[in-house]
Coordinates of C-alpha atoms and ligand atoms in Angstrom, one line a residue:
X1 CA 85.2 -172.4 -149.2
X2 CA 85.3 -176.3 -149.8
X3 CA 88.8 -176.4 -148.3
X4 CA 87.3 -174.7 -145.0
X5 CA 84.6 -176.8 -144.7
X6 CA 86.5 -179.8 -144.9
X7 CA 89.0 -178.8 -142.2
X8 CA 85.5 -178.3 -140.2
X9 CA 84.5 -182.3 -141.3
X10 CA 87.6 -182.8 -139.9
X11 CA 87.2 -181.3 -136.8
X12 CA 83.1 -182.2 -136.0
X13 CA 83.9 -185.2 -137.9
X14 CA 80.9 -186.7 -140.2
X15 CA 78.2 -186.8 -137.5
X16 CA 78.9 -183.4 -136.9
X17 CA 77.3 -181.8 -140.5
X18 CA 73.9 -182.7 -140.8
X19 CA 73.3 -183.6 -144.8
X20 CA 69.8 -185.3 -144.2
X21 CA 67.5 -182.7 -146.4
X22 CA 64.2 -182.8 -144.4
X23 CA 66.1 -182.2 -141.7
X24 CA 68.6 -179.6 -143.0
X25 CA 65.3 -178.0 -144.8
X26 CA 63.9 -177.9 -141.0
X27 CA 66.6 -176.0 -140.0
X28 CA 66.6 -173.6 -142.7
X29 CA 63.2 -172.5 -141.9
X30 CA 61.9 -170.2 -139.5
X31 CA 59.1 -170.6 -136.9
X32 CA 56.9 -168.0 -138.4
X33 CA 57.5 -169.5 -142.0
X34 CA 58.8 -165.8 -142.9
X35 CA 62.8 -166.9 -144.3
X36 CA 63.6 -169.8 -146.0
X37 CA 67.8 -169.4 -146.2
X38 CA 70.3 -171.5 -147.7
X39 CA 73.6 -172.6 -146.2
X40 CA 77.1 -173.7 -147.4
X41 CA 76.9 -176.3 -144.3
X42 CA 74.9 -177.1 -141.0
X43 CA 77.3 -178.2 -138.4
X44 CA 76.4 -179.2 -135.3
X45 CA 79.1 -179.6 -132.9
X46 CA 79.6 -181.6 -129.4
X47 CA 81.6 -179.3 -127.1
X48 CA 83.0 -176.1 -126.7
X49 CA 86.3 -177.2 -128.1
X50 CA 85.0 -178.3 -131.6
X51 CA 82.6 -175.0 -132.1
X52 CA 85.8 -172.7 -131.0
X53 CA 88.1 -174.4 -133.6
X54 CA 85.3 -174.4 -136.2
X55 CA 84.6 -171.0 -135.8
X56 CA 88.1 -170.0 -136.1
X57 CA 88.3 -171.6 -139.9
X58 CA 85.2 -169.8 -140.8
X59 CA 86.9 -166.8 -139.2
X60 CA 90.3 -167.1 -141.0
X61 CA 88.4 -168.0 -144.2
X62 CA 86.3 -164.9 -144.1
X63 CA 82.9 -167.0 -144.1
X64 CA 79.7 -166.0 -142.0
X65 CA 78.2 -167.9 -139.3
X66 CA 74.6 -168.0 -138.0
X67 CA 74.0 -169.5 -134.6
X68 CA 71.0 -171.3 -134.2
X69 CA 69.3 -172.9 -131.0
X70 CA 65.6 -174.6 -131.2
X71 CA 64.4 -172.6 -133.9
X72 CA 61.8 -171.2 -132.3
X73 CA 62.5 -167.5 -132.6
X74 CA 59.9 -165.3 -133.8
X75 CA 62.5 -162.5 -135.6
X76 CA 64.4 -164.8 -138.4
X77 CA 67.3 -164.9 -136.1
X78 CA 68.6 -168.2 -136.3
X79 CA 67.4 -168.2 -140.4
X80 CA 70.8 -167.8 -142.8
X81 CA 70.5 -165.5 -145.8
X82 CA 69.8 -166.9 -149.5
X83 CA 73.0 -167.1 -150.6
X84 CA 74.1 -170.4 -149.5
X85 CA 77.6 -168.9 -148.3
X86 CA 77.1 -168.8 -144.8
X87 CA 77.5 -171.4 -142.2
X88 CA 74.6 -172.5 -139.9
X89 CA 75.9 -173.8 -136.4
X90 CA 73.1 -175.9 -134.6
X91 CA 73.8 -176.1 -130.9
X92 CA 71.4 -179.6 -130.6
X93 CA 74.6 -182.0 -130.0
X94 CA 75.9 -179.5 -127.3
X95 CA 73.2 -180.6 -124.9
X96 CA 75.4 -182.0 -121.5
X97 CA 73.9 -180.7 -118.1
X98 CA 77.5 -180.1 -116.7
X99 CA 76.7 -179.9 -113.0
X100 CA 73.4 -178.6 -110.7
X101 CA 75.5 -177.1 -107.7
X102 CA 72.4 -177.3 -105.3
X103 CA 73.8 -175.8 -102.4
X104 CA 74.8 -172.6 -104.6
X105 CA 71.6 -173.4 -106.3
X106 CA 72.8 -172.9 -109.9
X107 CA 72.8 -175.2 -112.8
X108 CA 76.0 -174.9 -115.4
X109 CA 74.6 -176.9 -119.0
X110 CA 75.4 -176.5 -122.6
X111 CA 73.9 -174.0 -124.5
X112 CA 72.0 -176.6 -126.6
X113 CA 70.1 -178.6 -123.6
X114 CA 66.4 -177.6 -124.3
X115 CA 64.8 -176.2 -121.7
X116 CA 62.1 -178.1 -120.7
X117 CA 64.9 -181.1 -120.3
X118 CA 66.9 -178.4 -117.9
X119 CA 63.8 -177.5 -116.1
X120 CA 63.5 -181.7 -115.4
X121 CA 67.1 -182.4 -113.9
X122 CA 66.9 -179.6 -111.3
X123 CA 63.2 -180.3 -110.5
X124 CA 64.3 -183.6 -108.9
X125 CA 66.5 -181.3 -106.9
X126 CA 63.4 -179.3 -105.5
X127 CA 65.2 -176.3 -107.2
X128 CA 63.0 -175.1 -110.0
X129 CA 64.2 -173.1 -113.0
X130 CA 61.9 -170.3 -113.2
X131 CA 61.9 -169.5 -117.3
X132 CA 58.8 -171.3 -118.9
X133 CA 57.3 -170.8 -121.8
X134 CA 55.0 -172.4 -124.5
X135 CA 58.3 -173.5 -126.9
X136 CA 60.0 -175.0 -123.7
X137 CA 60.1 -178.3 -125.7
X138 CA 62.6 -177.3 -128.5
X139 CA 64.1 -173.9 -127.3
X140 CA 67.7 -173.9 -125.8
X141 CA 69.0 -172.4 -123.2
X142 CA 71.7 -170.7 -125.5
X143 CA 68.8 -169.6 -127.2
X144 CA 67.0 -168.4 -124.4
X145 CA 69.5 -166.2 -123.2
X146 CA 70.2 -164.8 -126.8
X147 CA 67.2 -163.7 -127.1
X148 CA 66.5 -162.6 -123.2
X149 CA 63.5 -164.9 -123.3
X150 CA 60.8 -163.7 -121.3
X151 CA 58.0 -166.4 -120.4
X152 CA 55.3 -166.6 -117.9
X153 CA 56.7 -165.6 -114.5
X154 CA 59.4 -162.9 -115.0
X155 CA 57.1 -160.6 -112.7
X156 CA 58.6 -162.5 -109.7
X157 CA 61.9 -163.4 -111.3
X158 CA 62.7 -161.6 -114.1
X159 CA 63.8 -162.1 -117.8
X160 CA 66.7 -164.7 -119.1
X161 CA 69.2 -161.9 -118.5
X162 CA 68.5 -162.0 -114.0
X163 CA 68.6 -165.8 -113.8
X164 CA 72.3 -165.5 -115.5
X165 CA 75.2 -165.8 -113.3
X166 CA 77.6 -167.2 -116.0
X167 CA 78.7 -167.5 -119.8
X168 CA 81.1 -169.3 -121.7
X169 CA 80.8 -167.9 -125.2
X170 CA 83.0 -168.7 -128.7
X171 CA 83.6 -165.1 -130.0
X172 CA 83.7 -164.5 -134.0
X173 CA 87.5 -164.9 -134.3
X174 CA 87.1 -169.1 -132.4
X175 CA 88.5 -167.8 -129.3
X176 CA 86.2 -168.6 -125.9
X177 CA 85.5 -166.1 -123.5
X178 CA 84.6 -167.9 -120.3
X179 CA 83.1 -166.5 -117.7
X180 CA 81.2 -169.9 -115.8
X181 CA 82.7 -169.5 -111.6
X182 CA 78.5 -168.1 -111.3
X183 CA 79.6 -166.0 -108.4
X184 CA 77.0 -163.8 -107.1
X185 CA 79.3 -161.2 -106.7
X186 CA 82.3 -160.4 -108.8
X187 CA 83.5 -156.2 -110.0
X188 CA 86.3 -156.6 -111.5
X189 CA 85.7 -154.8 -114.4
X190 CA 83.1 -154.5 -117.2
X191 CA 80.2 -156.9 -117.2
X192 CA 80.7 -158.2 -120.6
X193 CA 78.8 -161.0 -120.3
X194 CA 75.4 -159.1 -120.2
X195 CA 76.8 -158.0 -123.6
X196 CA 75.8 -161.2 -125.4
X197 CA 72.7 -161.5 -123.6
X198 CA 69.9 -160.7 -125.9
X199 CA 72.7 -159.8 -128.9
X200 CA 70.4 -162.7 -130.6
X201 CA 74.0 -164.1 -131.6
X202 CA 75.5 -161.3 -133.7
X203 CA 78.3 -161.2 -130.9
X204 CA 79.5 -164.6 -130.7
X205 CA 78.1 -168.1 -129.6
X206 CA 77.1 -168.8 -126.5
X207 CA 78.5 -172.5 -125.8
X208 CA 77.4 -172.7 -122.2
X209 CA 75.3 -171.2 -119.5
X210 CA 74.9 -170.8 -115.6
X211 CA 71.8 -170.6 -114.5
X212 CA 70.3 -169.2 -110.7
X213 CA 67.5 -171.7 -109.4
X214 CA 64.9 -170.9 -106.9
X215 CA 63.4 -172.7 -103.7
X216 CA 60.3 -174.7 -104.6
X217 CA 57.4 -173.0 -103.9
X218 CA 54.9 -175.7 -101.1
X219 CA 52.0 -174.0 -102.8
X220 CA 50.1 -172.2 -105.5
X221 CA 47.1 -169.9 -105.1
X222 CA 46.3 -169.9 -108.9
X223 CA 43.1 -167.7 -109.9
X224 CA 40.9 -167.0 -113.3
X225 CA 39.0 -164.0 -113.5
X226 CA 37.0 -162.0 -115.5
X227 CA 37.6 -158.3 -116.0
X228 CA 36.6 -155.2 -118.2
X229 CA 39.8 -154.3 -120.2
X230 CA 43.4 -154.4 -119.6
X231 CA 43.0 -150.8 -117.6
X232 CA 41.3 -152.7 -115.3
X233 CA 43.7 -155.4 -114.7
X234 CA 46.7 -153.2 -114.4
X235 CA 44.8 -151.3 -111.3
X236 CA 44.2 -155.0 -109.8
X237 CA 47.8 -156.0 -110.0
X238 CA 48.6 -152.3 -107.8
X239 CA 46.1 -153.5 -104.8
X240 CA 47.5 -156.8 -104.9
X241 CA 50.8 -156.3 -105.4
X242 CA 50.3 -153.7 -102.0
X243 CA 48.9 -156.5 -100.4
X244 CA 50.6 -159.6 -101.4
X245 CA 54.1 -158.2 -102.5
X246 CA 56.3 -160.6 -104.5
X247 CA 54.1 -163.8 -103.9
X248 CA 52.6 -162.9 -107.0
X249 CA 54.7 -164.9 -109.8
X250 CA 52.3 -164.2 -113.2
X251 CA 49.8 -161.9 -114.0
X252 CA 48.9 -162.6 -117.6
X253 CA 46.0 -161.3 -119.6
X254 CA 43.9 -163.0 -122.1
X255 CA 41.1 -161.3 -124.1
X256 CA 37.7 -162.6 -124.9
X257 CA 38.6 -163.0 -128.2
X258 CA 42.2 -164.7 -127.8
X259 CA 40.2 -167.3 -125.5
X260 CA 37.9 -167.9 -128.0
X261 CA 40.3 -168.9 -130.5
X262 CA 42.0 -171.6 -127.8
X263 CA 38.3 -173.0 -127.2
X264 CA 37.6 -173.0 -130.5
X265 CA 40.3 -175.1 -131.8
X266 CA 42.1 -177.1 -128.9
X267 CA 40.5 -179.9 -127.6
X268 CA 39.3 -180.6 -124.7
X269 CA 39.7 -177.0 -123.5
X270 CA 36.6 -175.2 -121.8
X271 CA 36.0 -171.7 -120.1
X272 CA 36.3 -171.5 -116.4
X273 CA 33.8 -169.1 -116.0
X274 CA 30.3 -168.5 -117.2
X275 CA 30.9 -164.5 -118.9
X276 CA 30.6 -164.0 -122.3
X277 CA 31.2 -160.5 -122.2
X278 CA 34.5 -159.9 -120.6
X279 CA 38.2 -160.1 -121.2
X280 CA 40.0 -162.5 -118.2
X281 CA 43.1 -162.8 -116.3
X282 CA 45.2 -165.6 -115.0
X283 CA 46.7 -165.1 -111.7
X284 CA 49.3 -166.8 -109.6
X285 CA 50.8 -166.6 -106.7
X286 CA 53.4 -168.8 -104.5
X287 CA 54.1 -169.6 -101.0
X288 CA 56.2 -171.4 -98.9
X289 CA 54.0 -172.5 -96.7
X290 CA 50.9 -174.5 -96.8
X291 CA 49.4 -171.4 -98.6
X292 CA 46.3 -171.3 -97.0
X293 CA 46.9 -167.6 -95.4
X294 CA 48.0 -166.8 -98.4
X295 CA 45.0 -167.9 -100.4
X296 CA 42.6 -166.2 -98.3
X297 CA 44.4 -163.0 -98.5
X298 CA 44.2 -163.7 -102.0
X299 CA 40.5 -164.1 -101.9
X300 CA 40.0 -161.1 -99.9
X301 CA 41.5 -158.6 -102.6
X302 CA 39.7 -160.4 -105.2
X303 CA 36.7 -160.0 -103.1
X304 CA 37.3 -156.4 -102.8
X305 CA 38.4 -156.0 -106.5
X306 CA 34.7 -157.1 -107.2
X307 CA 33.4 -154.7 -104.5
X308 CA 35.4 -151.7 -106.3
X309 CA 34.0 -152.9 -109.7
X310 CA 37.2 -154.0 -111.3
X311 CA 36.7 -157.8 -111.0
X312 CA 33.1 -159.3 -112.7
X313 CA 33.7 -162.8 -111.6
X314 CA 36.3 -165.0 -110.2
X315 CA 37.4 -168.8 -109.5
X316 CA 40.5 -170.2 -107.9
X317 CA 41.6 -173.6 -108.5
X318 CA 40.8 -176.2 -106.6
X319 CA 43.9 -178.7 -107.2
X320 CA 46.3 -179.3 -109.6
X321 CA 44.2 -180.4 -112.3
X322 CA 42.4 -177.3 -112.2
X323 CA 45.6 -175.1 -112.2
X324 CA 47.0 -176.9 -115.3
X325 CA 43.6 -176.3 -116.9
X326 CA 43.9 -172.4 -116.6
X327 CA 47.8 -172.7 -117.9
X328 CA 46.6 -174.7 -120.7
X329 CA 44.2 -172.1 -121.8
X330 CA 46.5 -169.5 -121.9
X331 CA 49.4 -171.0 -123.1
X332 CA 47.5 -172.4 -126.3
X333 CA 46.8 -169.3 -127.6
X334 CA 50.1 -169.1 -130.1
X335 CA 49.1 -172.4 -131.2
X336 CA 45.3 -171.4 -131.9
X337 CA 46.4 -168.1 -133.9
X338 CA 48.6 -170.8 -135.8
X339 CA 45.2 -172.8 -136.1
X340 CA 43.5 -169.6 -137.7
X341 CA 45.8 -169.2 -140.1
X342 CA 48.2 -167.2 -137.9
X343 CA 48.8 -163.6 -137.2
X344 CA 50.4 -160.5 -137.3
X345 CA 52.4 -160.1 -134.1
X346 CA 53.2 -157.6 -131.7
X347 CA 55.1 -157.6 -128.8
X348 CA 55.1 -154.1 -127.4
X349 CA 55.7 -152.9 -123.7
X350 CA 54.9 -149.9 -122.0
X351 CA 55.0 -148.3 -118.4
X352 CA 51.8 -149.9 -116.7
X353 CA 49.9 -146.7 -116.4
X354 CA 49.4 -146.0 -120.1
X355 CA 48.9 -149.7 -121.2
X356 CA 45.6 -149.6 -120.5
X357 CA 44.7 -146.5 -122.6
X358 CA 47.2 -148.1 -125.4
X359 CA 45.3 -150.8 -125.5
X360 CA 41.7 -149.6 -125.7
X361 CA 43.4 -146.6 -128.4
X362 CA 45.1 -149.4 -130.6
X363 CA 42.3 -151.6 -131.0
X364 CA 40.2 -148.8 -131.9
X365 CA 42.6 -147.7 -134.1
X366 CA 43.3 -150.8 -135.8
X367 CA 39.4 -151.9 -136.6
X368 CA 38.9 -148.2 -137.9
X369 CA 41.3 -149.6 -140.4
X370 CA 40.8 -153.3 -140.6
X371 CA 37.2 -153.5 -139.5
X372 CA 36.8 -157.6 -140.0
X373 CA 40.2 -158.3 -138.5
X374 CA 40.2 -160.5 -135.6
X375 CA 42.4 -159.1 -132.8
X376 CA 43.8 -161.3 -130.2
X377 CA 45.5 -159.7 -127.3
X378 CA 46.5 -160.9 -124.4
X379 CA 50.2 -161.4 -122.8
X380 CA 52.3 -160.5 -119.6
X381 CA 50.3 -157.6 -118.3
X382 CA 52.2 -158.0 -115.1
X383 CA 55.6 -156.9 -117.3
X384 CA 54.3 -153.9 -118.7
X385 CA 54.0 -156.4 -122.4
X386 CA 51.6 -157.4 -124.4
X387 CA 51.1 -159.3 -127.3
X388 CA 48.7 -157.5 -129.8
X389 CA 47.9 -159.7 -132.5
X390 CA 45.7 -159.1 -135.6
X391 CA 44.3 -161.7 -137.3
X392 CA 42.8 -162.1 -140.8
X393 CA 38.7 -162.2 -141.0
X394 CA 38.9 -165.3 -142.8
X395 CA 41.3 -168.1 -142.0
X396 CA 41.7 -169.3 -145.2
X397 CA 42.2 -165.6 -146.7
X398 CA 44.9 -165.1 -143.6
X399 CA 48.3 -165.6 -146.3
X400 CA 47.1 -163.1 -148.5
X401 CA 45.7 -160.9 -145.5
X402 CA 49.0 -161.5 -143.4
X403 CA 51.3 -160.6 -146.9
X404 CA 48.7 -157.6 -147.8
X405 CA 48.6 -155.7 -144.6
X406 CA 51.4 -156.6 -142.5
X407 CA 53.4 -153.5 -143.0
X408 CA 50.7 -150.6 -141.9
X409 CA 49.3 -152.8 -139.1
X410 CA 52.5 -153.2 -137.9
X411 CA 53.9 -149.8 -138.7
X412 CA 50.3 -148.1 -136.9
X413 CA 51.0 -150.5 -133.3
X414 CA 54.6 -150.0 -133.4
X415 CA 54.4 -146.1 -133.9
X416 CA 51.5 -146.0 -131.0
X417 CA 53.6 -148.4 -128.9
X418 CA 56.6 -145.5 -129.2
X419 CA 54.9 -142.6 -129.1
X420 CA 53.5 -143.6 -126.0
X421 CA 57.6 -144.3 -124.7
X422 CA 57.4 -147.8 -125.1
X423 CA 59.7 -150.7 -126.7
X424 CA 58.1 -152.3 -130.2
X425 CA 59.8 -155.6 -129.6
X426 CA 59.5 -156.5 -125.7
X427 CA 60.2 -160.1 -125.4
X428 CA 61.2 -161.9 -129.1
X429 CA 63.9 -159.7 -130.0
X430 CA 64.8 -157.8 -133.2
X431 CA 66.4 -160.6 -135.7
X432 CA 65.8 -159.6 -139.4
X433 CA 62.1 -158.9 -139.3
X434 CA 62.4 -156.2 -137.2
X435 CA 66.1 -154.8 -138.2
X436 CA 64.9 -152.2 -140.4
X437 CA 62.0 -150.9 -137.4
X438 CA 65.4 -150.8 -135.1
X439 CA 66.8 -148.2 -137.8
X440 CA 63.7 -146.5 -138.2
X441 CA 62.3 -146.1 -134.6
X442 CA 65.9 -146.7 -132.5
X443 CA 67.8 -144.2 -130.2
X444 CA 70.4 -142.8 -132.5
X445 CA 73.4 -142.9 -129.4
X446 CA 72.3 -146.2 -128.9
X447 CA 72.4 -147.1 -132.3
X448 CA 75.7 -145.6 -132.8
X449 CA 76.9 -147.8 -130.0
X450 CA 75.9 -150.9 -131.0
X451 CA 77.4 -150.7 -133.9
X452 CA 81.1 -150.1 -132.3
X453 CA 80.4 -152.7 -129.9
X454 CA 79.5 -155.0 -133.1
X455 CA 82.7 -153.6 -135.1
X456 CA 85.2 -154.7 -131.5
X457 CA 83.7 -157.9 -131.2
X458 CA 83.4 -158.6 -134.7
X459 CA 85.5 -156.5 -136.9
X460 CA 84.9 -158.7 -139.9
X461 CA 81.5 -158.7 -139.7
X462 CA 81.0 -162.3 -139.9
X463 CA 78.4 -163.3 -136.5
X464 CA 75.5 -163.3 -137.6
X465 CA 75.5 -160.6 -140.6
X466 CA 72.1 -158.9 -141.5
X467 CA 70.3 -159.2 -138.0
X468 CA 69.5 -156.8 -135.1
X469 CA 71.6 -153.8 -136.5
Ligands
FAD501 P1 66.5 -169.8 -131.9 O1 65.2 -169.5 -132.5 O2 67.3 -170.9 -132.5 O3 67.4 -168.4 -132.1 C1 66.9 -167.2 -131.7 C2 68.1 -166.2 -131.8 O4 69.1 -166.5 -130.9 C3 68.8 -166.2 -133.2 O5 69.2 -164.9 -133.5 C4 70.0 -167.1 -133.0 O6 71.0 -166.7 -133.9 C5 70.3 -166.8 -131.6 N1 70.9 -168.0 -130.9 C6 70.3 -169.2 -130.6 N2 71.2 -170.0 -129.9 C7 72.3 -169.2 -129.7 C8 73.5 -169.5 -129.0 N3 73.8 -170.6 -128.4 N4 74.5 -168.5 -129.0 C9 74.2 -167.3 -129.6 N5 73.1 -167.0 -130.3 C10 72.1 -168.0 -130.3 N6 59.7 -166.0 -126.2 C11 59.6 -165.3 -125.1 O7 60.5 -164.5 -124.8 N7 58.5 -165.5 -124.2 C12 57.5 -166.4 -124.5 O8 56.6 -166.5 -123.7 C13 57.6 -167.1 -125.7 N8 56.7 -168.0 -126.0 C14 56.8 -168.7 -127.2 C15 55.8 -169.6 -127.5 C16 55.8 -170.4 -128.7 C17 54.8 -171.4 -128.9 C18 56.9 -170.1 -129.6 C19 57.0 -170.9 -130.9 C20 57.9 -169.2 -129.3 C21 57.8 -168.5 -128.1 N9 58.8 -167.5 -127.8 C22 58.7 -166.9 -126.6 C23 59.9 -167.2 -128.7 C24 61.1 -168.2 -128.6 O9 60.8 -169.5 -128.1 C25 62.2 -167.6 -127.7 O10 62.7 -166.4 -128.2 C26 63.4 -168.5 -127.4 O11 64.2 -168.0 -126.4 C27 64.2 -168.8 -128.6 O12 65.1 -169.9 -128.3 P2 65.7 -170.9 -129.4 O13 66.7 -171.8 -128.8 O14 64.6 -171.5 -130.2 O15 66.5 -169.8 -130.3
MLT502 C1 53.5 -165.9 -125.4 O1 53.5 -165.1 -124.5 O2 52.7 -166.8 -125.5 C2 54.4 -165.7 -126.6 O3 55.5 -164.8 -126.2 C3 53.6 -165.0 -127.7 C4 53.6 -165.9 -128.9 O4 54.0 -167.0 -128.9 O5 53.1 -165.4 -129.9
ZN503 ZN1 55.0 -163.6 -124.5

């Protein structure tokens, strides 16, 4: 082991192996606070050159490797085990835009540029990135498209895996499979590159990314609304969807009770409407014109949503200001759950006619068992996911709540979530936490399948042991 890693010093050199311990202990943490790992080393490499050569030592020297982006992942994925054997590689020096091709409109970086930072070079260009999401300060790119990051528009464009027209990737044995020309169209063979996307890095590393960009929009029709239950918003998304087709870039819902946790706890945040009874939505729509046909289109459906009974109130923003306001509401909520003590997650998805009866079913289900919990739901409605969170009655009980009950909640939204043919893990993956629910509630082909695919790539076993399968 110590001769490896100091042929790896030797190739990252010393700035390369980060031995600063709050920063290492940072690193060896995950988001949720779930795993705490150890590792033999932390290396962060500059290009694609280093990493492949690293990874080749660890390969020849039999040691594992865990990948790791912006830490930011809700599974564990980027967390190394507790035996201090494995080797953590930190993408966070690989973080070079390599070129914005504007007239292709595609943007080829490093897998370690974060992605608010990629989402600011090609703005300049008027060519927006359309993946946004409330880590965008510290995620990476690399990370993104390991994980197949969702966010808060993929109604109109789609996850991480449709805005990819390119990979370079180290595989577990240090050589790079590169696959950057970001041609729109290219059969010649299988599409191995959608293999590492969303493989949360048990495949290999993904050193760099190409990246499809979108026109700017010249206007936003951006509404909040109050509504019964998430029935309700899934029949308001059919009329306007008939009537507005793919203007409509985010259709996200946000409970009573998941707003009341942002106002409760995040300054200088305030409802936009004057209901106290109802759950809400946050609409938007772009156009690429001045917008104003657009908006009163827009106002019309909502006009007739409130006619037909499924819309209580409504108010579109004004200006900018006003639009920001909405998005701030709703993308607080992860931080107010933190706020109150955190939560017990769920990310589930199902076809949109039977979310709404989910919904209604689960929470019902849930308080029959918990009756003090707090539930907090809300999420991309408009993707068929949402995020059904259960809180602890008291924030300062919510450790011993969190620790006590995680396992049934869980096990009672998951199972509801499947029987219903839907996914228990829509958007943040599988990683460790939910490895064993993979087992437990997977396709067995599928299963079966992954696992050669794992065994070609990585016959050793050494990328990223012990998550996803
Ligand atoms: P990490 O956490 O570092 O890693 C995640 C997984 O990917 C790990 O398995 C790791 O091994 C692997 N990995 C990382 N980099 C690479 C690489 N270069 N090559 C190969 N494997 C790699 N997720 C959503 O989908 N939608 C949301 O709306 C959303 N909102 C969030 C809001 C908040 C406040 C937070 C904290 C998280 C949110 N997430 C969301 C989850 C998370 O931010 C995403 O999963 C993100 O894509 C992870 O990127 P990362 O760089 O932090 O990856
Ligand atoms: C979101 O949609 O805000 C996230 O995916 C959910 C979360 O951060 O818990
Ligand atoms: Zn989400």
């Amino acid at each position: 082991m110590l001769e490896a890693l100091n042929r790896i010093q030797a190739i990252v050199g010393n700035a390369g192996v980060v031995t600063d311990p709050v920063r290492a202990h940072s690193m060896l943490v995950d988001e949720r606070r779930h795993y705490e790992g150890r590792a033999a080393a932390i290396i962060q490499p500059r290009t694609t050159r280093e990493l492949a050569a690293a990874v080749r030592v660890c390969f020849d020297a039999g040691i594992a490797m865990v990948p790791q982006g912006g830490n930011t992942g809700y599974c564990g994925g980027a967390t190394p085990d507790e035996s201090g054997a494995q080797v953590l590689f930190s993408l966070s020096r690989m973080n070079r835009i390599r070129d914005i091709d504007v007239r292709g409109s595609i943007l080829t970086a490093d897998a370690g540029v974060v992605l608010a930072a990629a989402q600011s070079a090609v703005a300049v260009h008027d060519l927006p990135l359309p993946l946004s999401m409330g880590s965008q300060g510290s995620c990476q790119l690399g990370g993104n498209v390991a994980t197949n990051a969702g966010g808060l528009a993929v109604l109109r464009y789609g996850t991480a895996r449709e805005l990819v027209a390119g990979l370079e990737v180290v595989l577990p044995d240090g050589r790079v499979l590169s696959d950057l020309k970001g041609l729109r169209k290219d059969n010649t063979g299988y599409d191995l590159r959608q293999l590492f996307v969303g493989a949360e890095g048990t495949l290999g590393i993904i050193s760099a990314v190409v990246l499809r960009l979108y026109p700017m929009p010249r206007a936003w029709a951006t509404a909040w609304l109050a509504l019964r239950d998430i029935g309700d918003a899934v029949e308001l998304l059919v009329s306007l969807k008939s009537r507005l087709g793919d203007c409509i870039t985010s259709f996200e819902y946000i409970s009573r009770e998941a707003l009341d946790l942002v106002l409760g706890s995040i300054p200088e945040t305030r409802s936009p409407l004057n209901t106290s009874d109802s759950n809400y939505a946050l609409i938007e729509l772009a156009a690429f014109d001045d917008g104003a046909a657009l908006t009163e289109e827009f106002e019309r459906t909502l006009a007739d949503g409130v006619a037909a009974g499924l819309v209580g109130d409504a108010v579109i923003a004004r200006n900018e200001g006003q639009r920001r306001a909405f998005w701030r509401l709703r993308e607080s909520i992860p931080e107010a759950e933190k706020r109150a003590g955190g939560s017990i997650k769920h990310d589930v998805s199902i076809a949109a006619g039977a979310l709404g009866d989910f919904a209604n079913e689960a929470i019902i289900a849930t308080l029959e068992q918990f009756p003090r919990a707090r539930l907090s739901v809300y999420g991309h409605v408009g993707d068929g996911n949402v995020h059904f969170n259960v809180l602890a009655p008291d924030p300062l009980a919510a450790d011993d709540f969190k620790r006590d009950n995680a396992r049934s909640v869980s096990s009672l939204i998951h199972r509801m979530a499947c029987e219903r043919g839907g996914s228990f893990s829509a958007e943040h993956g599988v990683g460790k936490l939910k490895r064993g629910i993979l087992a437990e509630l997977g396709d067995r082909v599928a299963l079966e399948l992954m696992r050669q695919i794992k065994a070609t790539l990585d016959p050793k076993g050494l990328m990223n042991p012990g998550k996803v399968i």
